Short mmCIF file of C-alpha atoms and ligand atoms in Angstrom, two decimals:
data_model
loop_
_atom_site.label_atom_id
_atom_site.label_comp_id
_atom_site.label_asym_id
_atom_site.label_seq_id
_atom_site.Cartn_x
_atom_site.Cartn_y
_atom_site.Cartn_z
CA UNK O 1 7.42 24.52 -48.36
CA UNK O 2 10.85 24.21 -45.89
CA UNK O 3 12.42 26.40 -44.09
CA UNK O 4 15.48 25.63 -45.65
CA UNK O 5 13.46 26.61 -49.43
CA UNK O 6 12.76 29.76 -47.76
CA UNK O 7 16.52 30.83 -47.66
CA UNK O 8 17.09 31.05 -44.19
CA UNK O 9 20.69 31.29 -42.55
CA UNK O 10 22.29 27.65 -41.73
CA UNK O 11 22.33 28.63 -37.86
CA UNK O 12 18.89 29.40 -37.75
CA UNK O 13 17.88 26.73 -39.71
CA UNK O 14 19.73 24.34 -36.99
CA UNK O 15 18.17 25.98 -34.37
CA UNK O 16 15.13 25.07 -35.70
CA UNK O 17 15.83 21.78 -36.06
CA UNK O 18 16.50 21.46 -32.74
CA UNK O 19 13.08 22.98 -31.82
CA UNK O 20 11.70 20.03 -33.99
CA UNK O 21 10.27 22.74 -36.53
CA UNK O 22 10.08 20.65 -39.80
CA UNK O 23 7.38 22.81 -41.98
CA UNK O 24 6.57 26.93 -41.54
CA UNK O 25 2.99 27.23 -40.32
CA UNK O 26 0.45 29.23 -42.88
CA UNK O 27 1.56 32.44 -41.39
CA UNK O 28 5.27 31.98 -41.32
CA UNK O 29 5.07 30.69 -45.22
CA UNK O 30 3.38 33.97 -46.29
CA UNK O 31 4.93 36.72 -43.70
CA UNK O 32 8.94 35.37 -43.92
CA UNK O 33 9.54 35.94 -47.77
CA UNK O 34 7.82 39.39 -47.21
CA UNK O 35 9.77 40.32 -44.38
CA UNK O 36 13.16 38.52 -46.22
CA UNK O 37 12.55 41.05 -48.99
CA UNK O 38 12.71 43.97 -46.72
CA UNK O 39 8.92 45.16 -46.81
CA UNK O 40 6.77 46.21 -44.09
CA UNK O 41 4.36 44.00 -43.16
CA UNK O 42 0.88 44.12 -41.32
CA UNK O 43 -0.25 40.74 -39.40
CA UNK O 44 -3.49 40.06 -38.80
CA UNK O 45 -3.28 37.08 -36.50
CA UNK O 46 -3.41 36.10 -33.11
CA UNK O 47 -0.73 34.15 -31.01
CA UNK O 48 -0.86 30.22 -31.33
CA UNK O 49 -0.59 30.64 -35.19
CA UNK O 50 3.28 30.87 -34.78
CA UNK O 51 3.55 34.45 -35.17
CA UNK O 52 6.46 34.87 -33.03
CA UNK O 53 9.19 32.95 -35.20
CA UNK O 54 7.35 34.31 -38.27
CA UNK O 55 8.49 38.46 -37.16
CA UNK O 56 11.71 36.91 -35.04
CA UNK O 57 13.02 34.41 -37.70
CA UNK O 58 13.38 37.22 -40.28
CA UNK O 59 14.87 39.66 -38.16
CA UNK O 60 17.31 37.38 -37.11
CA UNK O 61 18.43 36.10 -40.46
CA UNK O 62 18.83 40.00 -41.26
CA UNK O 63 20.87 40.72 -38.19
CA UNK O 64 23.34 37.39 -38.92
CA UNK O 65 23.75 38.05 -42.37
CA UNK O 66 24.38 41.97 -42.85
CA UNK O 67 27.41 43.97 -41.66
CA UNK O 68 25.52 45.73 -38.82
CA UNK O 69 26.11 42.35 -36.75
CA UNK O 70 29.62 43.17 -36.76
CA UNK O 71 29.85 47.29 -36.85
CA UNK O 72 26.82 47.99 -34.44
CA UNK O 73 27.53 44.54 -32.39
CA UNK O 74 25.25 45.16 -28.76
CA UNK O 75 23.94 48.13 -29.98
CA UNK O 76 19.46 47.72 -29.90
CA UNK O 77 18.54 47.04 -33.86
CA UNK O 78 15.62 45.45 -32.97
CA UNK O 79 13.02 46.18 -30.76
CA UNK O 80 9.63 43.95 -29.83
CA UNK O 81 6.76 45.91 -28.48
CA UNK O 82 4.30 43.46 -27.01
CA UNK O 83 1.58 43.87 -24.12
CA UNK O 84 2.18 41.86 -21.14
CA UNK O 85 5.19 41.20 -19.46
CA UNK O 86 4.36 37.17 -20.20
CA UNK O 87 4.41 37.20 -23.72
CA UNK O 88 7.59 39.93 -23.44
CA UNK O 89 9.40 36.73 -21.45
CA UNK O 90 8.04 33.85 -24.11
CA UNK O 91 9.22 36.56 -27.35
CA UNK O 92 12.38 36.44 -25.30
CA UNK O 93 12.97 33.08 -25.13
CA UNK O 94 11.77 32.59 -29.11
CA UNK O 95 14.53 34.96 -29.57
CA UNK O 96 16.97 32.90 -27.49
CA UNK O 97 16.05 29.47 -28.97
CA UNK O 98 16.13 30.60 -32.68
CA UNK O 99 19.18 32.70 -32.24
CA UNK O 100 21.50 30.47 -29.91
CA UNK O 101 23.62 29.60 -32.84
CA UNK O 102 24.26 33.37 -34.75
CA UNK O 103 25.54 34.84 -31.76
CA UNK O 104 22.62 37.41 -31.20
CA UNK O 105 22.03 39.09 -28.00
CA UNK O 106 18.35 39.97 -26.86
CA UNK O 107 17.01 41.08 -23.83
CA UNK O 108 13.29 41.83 -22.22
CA UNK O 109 12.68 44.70 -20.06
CA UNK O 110 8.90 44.55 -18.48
CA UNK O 111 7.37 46.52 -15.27
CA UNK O 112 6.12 45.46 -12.24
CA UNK O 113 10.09 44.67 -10.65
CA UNK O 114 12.59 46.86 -10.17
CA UNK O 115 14.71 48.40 -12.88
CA UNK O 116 18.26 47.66 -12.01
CA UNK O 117 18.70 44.17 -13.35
CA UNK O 118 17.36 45.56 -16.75
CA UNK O 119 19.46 48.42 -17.08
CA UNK O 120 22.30 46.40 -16.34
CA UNK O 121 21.88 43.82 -19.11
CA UNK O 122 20.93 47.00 -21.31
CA UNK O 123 24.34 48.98 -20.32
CA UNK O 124 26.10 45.63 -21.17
CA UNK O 125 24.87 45.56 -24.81
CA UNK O 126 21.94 43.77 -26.62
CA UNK O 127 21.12 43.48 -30.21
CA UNK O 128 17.32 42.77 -30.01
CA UNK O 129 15.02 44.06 -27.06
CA UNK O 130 11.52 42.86 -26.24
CA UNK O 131 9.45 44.95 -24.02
CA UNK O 132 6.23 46.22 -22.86
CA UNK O 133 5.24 50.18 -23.44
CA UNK O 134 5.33 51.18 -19.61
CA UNK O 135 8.43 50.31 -18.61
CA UNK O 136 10.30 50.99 -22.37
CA UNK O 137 9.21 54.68 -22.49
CA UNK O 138 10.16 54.79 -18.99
CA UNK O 139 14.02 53.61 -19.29
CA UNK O 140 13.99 56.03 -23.01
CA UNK O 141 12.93 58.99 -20.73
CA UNK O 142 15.88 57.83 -18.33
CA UNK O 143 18.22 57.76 -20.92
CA UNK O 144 19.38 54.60 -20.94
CA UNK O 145 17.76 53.10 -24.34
CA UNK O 146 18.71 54.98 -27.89
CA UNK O 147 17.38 54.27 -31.03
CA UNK O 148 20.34 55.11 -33.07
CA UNK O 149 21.06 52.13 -34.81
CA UNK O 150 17.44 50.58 -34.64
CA UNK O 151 16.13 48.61 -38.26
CA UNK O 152 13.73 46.61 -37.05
CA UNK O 153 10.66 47.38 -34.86
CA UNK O 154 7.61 44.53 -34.83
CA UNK O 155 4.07 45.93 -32.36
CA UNK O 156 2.71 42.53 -31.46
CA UNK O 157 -0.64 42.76 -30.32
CA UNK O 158 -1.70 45.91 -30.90
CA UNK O 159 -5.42 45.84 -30.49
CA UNK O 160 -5.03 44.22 -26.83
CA UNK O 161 -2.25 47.48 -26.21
CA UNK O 162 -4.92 49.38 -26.59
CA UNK O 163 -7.64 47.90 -25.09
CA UNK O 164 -4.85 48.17 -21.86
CA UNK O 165 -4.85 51.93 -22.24
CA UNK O 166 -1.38 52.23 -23.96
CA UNK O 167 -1.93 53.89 -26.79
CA UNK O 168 -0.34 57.08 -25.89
CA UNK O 169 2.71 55.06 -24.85
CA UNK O 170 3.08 53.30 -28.47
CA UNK O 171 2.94 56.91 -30.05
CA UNK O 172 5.62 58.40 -27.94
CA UNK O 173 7.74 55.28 -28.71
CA UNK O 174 7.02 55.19 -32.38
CA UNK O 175 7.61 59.26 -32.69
CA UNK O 176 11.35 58.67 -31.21
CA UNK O 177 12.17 55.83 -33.67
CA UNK O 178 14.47 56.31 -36.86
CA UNK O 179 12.14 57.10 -40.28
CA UNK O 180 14.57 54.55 -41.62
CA UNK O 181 13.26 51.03 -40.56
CA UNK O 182 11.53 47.78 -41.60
CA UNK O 183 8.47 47.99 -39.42
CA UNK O 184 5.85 45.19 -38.22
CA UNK O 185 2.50 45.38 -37.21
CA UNK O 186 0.43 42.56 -35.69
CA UNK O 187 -2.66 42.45 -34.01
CA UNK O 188 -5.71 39.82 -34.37
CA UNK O 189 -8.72 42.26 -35.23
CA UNK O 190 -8.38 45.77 -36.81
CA UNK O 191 -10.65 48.32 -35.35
CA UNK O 192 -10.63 51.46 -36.23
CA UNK O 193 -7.82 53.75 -33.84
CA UNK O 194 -5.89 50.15 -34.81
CA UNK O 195 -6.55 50.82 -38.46
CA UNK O 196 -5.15 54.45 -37.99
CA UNK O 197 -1.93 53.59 -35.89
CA UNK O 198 -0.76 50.95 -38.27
CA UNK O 199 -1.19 53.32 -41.17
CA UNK O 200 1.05 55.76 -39.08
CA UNK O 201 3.57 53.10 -38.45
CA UNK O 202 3.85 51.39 -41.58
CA UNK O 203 5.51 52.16 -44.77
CA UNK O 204 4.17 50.77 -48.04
CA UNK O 205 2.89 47.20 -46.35
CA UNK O 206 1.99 43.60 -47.22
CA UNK O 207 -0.44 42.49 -45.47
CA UNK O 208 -0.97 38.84 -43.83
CA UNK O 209 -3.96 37.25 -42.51
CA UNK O 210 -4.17 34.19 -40.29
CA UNK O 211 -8.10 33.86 -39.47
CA UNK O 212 -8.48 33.01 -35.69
CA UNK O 213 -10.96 30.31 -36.59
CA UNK O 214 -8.21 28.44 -38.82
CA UNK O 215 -5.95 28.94 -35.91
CA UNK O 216 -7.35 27.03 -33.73
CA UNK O 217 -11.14 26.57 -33.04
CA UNK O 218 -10.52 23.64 -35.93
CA UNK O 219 -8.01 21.96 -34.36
CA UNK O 220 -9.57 21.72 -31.21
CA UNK O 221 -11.98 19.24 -29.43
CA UNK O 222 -14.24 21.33 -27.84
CA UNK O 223 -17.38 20.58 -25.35
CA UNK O 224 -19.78 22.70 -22.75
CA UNK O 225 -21.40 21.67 -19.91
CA UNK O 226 -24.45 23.18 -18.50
CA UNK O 227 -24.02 23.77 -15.34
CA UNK O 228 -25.43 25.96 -12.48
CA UNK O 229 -23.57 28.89 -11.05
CA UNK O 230 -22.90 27.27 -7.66
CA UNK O 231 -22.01 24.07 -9.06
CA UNK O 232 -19.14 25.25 -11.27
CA UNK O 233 -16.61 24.86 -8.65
CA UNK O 234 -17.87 21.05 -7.72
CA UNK O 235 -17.76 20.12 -11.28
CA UNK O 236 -14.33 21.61 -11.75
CA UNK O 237 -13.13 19.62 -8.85
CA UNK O 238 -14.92 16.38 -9.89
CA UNK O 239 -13.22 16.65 -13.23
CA UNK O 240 -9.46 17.39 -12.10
CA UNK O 241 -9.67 14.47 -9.64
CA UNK O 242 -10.24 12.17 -12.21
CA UNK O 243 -6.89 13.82 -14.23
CA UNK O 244 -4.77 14.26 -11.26
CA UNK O 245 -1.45 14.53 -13.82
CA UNK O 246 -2.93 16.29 -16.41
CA UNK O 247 -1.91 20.32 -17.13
CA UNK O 248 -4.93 22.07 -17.04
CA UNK O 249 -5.45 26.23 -17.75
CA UNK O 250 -8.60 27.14 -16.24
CA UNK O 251 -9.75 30.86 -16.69
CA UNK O 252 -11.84 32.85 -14.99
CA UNK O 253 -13.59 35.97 -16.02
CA UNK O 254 -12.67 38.02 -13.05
CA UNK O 255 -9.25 38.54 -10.61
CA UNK O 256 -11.98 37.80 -7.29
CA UNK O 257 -13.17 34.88 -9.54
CA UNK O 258 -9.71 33.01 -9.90
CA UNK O 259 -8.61 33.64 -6.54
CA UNK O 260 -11.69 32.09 -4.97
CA UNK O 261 -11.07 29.12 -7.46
CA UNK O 262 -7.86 28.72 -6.17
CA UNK O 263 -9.08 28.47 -2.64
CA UNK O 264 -12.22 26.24 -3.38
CA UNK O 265 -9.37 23.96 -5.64
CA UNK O 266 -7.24 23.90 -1.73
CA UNK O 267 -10.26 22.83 0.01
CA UNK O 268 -9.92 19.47 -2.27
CA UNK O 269 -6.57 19.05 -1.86
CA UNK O 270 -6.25 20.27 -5.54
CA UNK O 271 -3.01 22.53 -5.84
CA UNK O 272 -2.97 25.37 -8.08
CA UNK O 273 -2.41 28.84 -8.89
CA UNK O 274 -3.69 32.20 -9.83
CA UNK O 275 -2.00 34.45 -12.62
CA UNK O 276 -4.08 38.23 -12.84
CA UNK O 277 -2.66 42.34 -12.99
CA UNK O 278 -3.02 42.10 -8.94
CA UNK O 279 -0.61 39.49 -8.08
CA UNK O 280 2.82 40.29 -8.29
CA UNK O 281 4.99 40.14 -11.09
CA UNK O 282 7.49 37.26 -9.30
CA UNK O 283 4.19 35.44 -8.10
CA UNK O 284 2.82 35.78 -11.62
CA UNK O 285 6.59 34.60 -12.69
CA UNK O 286 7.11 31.47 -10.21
CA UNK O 287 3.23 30.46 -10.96
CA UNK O 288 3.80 30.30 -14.49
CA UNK O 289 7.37 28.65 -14.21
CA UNK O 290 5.88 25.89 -12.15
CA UNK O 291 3.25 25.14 -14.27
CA UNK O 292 5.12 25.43 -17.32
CA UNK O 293 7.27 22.67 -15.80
CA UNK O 294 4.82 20.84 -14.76
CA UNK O 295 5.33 21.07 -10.85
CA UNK O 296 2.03 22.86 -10.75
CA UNK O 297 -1.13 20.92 -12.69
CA UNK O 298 -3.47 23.73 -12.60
CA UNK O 299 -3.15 27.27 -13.33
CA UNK O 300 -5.97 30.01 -13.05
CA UNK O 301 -5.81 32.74 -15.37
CA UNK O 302 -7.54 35.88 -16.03
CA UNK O 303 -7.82 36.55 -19.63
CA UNK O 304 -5.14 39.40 -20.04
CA UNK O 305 -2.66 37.50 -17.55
CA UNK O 306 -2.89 34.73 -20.02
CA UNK O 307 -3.03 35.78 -23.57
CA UNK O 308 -0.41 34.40 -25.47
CA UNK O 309 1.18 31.95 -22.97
CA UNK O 310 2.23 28.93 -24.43
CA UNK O 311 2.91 25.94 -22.34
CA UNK O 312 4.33 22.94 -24.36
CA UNK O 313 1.55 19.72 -24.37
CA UNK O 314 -0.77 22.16 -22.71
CA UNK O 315 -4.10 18.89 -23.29
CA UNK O 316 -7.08 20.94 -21.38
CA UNK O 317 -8.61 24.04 -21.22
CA UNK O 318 -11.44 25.08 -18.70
CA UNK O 319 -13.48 28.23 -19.14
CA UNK O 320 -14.93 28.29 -16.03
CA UNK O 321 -17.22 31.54 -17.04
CA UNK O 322 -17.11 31.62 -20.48
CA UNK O 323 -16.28 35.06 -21.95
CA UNK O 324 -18.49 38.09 -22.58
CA UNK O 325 -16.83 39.33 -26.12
CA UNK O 326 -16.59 35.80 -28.34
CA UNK O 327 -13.35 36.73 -29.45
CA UNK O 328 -12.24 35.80 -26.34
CA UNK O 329 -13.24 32.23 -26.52
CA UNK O 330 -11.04 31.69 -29.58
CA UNK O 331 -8.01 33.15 -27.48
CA UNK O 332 -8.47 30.53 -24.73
CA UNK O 333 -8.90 27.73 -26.51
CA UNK O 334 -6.02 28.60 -28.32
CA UNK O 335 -3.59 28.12 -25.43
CA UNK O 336 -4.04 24.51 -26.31
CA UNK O 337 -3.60 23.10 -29.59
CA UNK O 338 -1.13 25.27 -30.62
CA UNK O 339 0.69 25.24 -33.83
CA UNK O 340 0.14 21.16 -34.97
CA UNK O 341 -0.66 20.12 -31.49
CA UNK O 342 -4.19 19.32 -30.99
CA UNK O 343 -6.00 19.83 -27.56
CA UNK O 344 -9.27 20.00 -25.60
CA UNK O 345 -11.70 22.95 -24.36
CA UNK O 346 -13.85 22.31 -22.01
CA UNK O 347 -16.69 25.48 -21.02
CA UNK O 348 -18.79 25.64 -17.93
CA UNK O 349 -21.98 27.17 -18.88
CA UNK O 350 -24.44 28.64 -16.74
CA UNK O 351 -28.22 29.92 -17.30
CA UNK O 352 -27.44 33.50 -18.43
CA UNK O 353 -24.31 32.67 -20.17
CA UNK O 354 -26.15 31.15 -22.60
CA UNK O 355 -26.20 33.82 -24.88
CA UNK O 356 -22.88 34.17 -24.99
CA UNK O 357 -22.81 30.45 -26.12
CA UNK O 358 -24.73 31.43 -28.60
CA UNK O 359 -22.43 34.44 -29.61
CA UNK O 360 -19.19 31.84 -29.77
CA UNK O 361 -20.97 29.75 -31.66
CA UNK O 362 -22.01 32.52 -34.82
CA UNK O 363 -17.92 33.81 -34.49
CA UNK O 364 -16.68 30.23 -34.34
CA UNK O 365 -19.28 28.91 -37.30
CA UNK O 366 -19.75 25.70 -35.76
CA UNK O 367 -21.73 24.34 -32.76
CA UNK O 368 -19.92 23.56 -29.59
CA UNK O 369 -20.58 20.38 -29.01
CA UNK O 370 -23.49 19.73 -25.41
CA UNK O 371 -21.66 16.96 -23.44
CA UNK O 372 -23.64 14.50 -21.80
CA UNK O 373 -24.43 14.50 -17.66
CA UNK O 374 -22.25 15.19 -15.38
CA UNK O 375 -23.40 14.77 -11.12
CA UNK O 376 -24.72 18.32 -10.82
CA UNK O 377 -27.00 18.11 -13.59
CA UNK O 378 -29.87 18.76 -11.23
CA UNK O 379 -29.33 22.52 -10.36
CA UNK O 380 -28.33 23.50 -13.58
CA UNK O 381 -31.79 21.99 -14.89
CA UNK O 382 -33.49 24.23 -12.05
CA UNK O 383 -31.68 27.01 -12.90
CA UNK O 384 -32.47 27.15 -16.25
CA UNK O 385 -36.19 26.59 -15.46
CA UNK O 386 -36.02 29.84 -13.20
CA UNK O 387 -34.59 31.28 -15.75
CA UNK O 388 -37.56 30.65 -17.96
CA UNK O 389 -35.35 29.21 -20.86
CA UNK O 390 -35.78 26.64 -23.31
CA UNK O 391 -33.52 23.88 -22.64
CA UNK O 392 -30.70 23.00 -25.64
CA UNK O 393 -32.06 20.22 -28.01
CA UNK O 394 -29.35 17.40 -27.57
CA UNK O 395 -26.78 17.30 -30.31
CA UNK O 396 -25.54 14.35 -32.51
CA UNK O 397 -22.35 14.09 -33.97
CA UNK O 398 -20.17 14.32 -30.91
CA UNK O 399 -17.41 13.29 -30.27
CA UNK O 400 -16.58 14.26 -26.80
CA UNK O 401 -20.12 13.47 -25.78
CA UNK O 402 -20.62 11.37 -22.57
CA UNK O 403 -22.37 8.43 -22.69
CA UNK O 404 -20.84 6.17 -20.40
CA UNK O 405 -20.21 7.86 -16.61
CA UNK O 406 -20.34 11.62 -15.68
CA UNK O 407 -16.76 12.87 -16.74
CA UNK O 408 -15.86 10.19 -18.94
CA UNK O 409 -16.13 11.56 -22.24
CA UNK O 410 -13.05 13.90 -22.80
CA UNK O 411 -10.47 11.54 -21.05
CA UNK O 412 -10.08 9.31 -23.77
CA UNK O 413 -9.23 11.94 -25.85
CA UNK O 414 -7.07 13.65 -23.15
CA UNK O 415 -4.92 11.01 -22.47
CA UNK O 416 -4.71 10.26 -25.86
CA UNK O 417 -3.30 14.23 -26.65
CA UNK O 418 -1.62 14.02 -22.72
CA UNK O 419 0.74 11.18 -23.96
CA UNK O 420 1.22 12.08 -27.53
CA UNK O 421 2.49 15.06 -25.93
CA UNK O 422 4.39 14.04 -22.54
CA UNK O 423 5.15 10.64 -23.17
CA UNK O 424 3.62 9.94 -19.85
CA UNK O 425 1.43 7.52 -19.15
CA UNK O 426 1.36 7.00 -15.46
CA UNK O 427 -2.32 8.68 -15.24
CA UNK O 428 -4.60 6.59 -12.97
CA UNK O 429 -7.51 4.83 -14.83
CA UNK O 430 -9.95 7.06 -16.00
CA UNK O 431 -13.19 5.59 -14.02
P1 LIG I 1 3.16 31.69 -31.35
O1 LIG I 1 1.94 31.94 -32.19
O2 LIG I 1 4.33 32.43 -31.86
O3 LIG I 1 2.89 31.95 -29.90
O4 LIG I 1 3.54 30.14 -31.50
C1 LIG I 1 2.72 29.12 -31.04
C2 LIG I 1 3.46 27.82 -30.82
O5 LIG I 1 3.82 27.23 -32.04
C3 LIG I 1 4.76 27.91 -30.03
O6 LIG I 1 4.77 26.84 -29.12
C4 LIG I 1 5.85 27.70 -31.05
O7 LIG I 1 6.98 27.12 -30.46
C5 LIG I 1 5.18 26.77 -32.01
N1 LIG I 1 5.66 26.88 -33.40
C6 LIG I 1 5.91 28.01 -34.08
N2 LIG I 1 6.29 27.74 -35.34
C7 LIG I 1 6.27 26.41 -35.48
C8 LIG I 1 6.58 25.51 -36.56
N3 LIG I 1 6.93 25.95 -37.76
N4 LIG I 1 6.45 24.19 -36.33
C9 LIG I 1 6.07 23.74 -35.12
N5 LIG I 1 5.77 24.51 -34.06
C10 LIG I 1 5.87 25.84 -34.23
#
């Protein structure tokens, strides 16, 4: 299926030309006829599946091709509720890209900065309005956002809203909303209070799901090293020198974790960057600018500060500590290889992360593949002796596996996605 078989308006389907969409992904295919109809729809999917144009390219068709465009013109008909202030800026800029040719005014209002600049491009007029819960029900107490004229509300991520504590938030904001509305609920697993608020929020639904495992853990090239605690930050080193061009997320399980990453990173002359909730919403901002431009190679991310972020050609992933709830895993290592990109995800694994290796590997169905030595293979064998544990029978079947030098075995393959996706190929030699 095209977008152009699925109806669309001819300025959005130029606009996504010029984004070099050819084909919807599997989610976009099912979720834009629903929404197209009118329905209410609930999403179970993560970001990285193309989520964002399947809720935004719908409600922008809408907007273009009824009246309200023209009667209601900067009044909010839209409104995107969405966790973290970073995926409120990428929705934002979806928005922008796929609307710059109907004429359709959005705007994202997120805390952490002052409010002034927000209320000012709110008092001037939008049409759609991306924000996160804090700072929305703040402005609504203040006055200065009505629902009036609203059609269209989409909660993006609902599970990690509420595993942020803002439930309570989301309620007040859905209680003020007109009863007369095409609503959209997305979030990639469905506990229970989940269950219950999207029953409260939704109409008579469809329902979409996009399992995480199709998403991404397929697409890609994953490896683990064993590796001892103290080591980590020598092996991380040893394997950015030998990609000195190469974008690389790295994420650490704690805010102290990232930031002493970042400073161990400095004492090699590596530059890079922390994103977490204690650094400041402009650091957070210029750090992820930078990198997303590719002035800055390496970024360090906690798990919340980078959900969602998408970084175009984004070839490696590093879990320094690999993560305690397995879902977690299939987040990170979707930050590369999204939509028909394919990309690399390398874990650092230590003695008593091991069962959480072995947790991945039940959610993900499939073995990460052991790569081969790398030059602190010593410790981590001691470590794992102390730690009384039977070491990991050597895999087959491969293919990032090692064989030649420590290192070695991924940068084929990340040069290989690095070019495909930057058309750069001035990386030094890989020995
Ligand atoms: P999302 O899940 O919305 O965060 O989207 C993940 C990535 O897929 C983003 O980089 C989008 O620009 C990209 N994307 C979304 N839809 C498509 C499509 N139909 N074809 C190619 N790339 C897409």
């Amino acid at each position: 299926m095209t977008f152009k078989e699925l109806g669309l308006a001819a300025p959005i389907l130029k606009a996504l030309q010029d984004e070099g969409y050819t084909d919807p992904t599997p989610i976009q295919e099912q979720a834009i006829p629903i929404l197209l109809k009118g329905k209410d729809l609930l999403g179970v999917a993560q970001t990285g599946t193309g989520k964002t144009a399947a809720f935004g390219i719908p409600i922008l068709h809408h907007l273009y091709e009824s009246i309200s465009l023209r009667q209601n013109k900067r009044k909010v008909k839209a409104l995107v509720v969405t966790p973290t202030r970073e995926l409120a800026i990428q929705i934002g800029e979806s928005f922008t890209a796929y609307g710059k040719h109907t004429g359709l005014r959005n705007t994202v209002i997120f805390g952490g900065v002052k409010q002034g600049k927000q209320v000012n491009a709110l008092r001037a007029g939008v049409d759609i309005l991306v924000a996160t819960p804090g700072r929305l029900l703040d402005l609504m107490n203040q006055g200065f956002i009505t629902f009036r004229d609203l059609e269209f509300v989409v909660l993006d991520e609902a599970d990690q809203m509420l595993d942020m504590g803002f439930i309570h938030d989301i309620k007040k904001i859905i209680a003020k909303l007109p009863p007369k509305r095409q609503s959209l609920f997305f979030s990639a697993t469905m506990p229970k209070t989940i269950v219950e608020l999207s029953r409260k929020m939704l109409g008579s639904f469809e329902q979409v799901t996009i399992k995480p495992q199709q998403a991404t853990a397929e697409k890609v090239e994953q490896g683990v090293y064993f590796v001892s605690k103290g080591k980590k930050p020598n092996l991380l080193v040893h394997i950015l020198e030998q990609q000195p061009n190469a974008s690389v997320l790295v994420f650490s399980r704690t805010k102290h974790g990232a930031n002493k990453i970042v400073k161990k990173l400095a004492q090699a002359n590596i530059k890079s960057a922390a994103i977490h909730g204690n650094k400041s919403q402009t650091a957070r901002q210029n750090a992820l600018g930078d990198f997303k431009d590719g002035k800055l190679k390496v970024l360090v991310a906690t798990d919340i500060a980078a959900r969602g972020i998408d970084v175009d050609g984004l070839a490696l992933v590093i879990n320094f500590d690999l993560p305690n709830v397995s879902e977690t895993y299939v987040h990170r290592i979707g930050r590369t290889g999204r939509a028909d990109a394919s990309g690399i995800a390398i874990s650092f694994c230590m003695a008593e992360e091991r069962p959480y290796l072995r947790d991945i590997e039940k959610l993900i169905k499939q073995e990460v593949p052991r790569l081969g030595e790398h030059p602190f293979m010593e410790d981590a064998q001691e470590e794992e002796s102390e730690t009384k544990r039977r070491p990991q029978k050597p895999r087959n079947n491969n293919s990032l596996r090692n064989n030649n030098r420590s290192g070695n075995s991924y940068n084929k393959n990340r040069n290989k996605n690095r070019n495909r996706n930057r058309n750069n190929n001035s990386s030094k030699p890989n020995t």
